[in-house]
Coordinates of C-alpha atoms in Angstrom, one line a residue:
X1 CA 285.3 116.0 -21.7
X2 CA 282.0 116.9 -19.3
X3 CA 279.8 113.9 -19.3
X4 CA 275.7 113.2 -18.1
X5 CA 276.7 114.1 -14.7
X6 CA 278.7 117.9 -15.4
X7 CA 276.0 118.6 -17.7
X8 CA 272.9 118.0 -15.3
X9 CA 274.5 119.7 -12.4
X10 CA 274.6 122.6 -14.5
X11 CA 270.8 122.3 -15.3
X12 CA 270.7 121.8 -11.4
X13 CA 272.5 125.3 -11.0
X14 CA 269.7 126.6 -13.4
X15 CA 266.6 125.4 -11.2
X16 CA 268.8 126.9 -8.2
X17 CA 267.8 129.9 -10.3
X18 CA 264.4 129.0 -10.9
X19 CA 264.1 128.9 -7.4
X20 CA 265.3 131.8 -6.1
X21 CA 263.1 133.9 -8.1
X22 CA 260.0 131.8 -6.8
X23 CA 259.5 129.8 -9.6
X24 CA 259.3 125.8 -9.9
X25 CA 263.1 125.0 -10.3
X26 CA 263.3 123.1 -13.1
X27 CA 266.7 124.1 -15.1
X28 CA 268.0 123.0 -18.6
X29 CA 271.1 123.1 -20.8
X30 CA 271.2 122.4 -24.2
X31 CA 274.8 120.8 -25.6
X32 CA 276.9 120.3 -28.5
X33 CA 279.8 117.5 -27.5
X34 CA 281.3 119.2 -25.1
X35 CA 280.1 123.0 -25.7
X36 CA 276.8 124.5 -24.1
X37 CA 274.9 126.0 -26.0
X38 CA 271.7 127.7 -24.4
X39 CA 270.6 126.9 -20.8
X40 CA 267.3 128.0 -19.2
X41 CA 265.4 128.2 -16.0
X42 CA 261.5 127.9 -15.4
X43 CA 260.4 131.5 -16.1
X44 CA 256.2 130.9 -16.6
X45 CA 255.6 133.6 -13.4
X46 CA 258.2 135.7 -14.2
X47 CA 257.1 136.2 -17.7
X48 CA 253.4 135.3 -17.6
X49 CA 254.0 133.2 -20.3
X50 CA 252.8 129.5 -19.6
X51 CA 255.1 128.2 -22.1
X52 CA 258.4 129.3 -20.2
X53 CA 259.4 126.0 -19.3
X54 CA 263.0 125.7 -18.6
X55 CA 263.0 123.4 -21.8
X56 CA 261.1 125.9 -24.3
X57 CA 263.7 129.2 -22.6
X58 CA 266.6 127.3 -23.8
X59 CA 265.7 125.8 -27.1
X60 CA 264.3 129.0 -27.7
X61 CA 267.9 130.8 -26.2
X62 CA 270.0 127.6 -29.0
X63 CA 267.8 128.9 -31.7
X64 CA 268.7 132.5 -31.6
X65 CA 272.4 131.8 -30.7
X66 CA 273.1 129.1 -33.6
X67 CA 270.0 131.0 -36.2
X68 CA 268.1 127.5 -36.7
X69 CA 265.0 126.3 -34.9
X70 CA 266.8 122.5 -35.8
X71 CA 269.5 121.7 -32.9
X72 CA 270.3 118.2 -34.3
X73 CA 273.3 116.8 -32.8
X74 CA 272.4 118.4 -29.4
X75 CA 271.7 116.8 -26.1
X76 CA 269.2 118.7 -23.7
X77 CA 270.3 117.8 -20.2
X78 CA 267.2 118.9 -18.0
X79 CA 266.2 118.4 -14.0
X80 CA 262.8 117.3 -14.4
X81 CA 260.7 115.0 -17.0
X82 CA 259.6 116.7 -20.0
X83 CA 256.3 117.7 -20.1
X84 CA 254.1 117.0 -23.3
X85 CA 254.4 120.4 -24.4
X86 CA 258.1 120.3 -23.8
X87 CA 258.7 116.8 -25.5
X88 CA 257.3 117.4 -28.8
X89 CA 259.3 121.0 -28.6
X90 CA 262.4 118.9 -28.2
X91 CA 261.1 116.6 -30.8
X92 CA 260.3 119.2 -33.7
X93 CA 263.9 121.0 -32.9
X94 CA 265.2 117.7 -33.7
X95 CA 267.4 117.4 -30.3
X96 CA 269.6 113.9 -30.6
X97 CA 269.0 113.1 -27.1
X98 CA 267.7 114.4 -24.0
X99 CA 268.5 113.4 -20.5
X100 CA 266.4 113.9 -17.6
X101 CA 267.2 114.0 -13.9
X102 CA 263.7 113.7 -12.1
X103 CA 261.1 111.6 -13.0
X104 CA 257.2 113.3 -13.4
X105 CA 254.8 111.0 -11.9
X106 CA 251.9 113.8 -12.3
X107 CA 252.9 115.3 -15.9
X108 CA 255.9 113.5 -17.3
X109 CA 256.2 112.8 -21.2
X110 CA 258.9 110.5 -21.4
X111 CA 257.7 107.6 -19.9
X112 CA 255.8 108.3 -16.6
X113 CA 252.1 109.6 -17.6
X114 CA 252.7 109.4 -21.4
X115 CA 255.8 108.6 -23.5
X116 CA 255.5 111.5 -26.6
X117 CA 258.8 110.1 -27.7
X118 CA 257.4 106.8 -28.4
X119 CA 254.6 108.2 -30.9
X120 CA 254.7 106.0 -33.8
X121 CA 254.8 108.5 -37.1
X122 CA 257.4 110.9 -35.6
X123 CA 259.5 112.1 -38.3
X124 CA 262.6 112.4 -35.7
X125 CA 263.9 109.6 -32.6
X126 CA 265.2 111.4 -29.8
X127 CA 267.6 108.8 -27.7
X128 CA 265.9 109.5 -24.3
X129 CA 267.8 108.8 -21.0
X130 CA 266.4 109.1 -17.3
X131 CA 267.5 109.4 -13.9
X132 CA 270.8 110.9 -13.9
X133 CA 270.9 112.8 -10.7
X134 CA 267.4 111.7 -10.1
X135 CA 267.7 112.1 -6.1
X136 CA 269.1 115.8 -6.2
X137 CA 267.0 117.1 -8.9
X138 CA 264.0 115.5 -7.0
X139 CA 265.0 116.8 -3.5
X140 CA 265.3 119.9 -5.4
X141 CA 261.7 119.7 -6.2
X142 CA 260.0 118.4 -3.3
X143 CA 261.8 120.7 -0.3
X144 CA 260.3 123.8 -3.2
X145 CA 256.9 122.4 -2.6
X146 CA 257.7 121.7 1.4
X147 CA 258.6 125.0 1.7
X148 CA 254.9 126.5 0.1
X149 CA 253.0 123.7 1.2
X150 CA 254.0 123.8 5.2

């Protein structure tokens, strides 16, 4: 059975795709045991949508697959620290767990800036797990930003 690691270097093969069509690679798959789901790939310029996170595209893709906004049971394997947007997403789809590769020292809901998952008066725990991966989802992210940056 495909553990944290499998699962994440799928997400990685996601912000690969990110990345080559010029967006922030940040990838995501969404899981049931051993099944995937939905997987998605930043898509904000793409779609001018500033809610295309790689997160929202594939809770959004599980939703329309299984016919339920509710994914409990599911693990969301994604590159990069949620967001705040992104966390409460995965919290009202009630996701079982999320692991992250990347940590978000600018934006990250999970622990870095904030820690959404933590708010007390959450009607739903998601079992949160970071750094799996963390140095090749961050290179991932950093060489992007060499490149535009110079």
């Amino acid at each position: 059975m495909p553990g944290d690691i499998e699962f994440m270097r799928l997400a990685l093969e996601q912000a690969e795709r990110a990345r080559a069509e010029e967006e922030v690679p940040v990838g995501a798959v969404l899981v049931d045991g051993d099944q995937v789901i939905a997987s998605g790939a930043n898509r904000p310029i793409a779609t001018s949508d500033p809610t295309a996170h790689a997160e929202i595209e594939a809770l959004r893709a599980a939703g329309a697959a299984l016919g339920s906004y509710r994914l409990t049971g599911t693990t969301l394997y994604v590159t990069l620290e949620p967001c705040a947007m992104c966390a409460m997403a995965i919290v009202h789809a009630r996701v079982r767990r999320l692991v992250f590769g990347a940590w978000d020292p600018r934006a990250g809901a999970a622990g870095s800036v904030t820690d959404i998952f933590a708010l007390p008066g959450l009607n739903h725990r998601v079992d949160v797990f970071g750094g799996v991966l963390m140095e090749e989802c961050g290179s991932l992210l950093r060489d992007f930003f060499l490149e535009r940056r110079g």
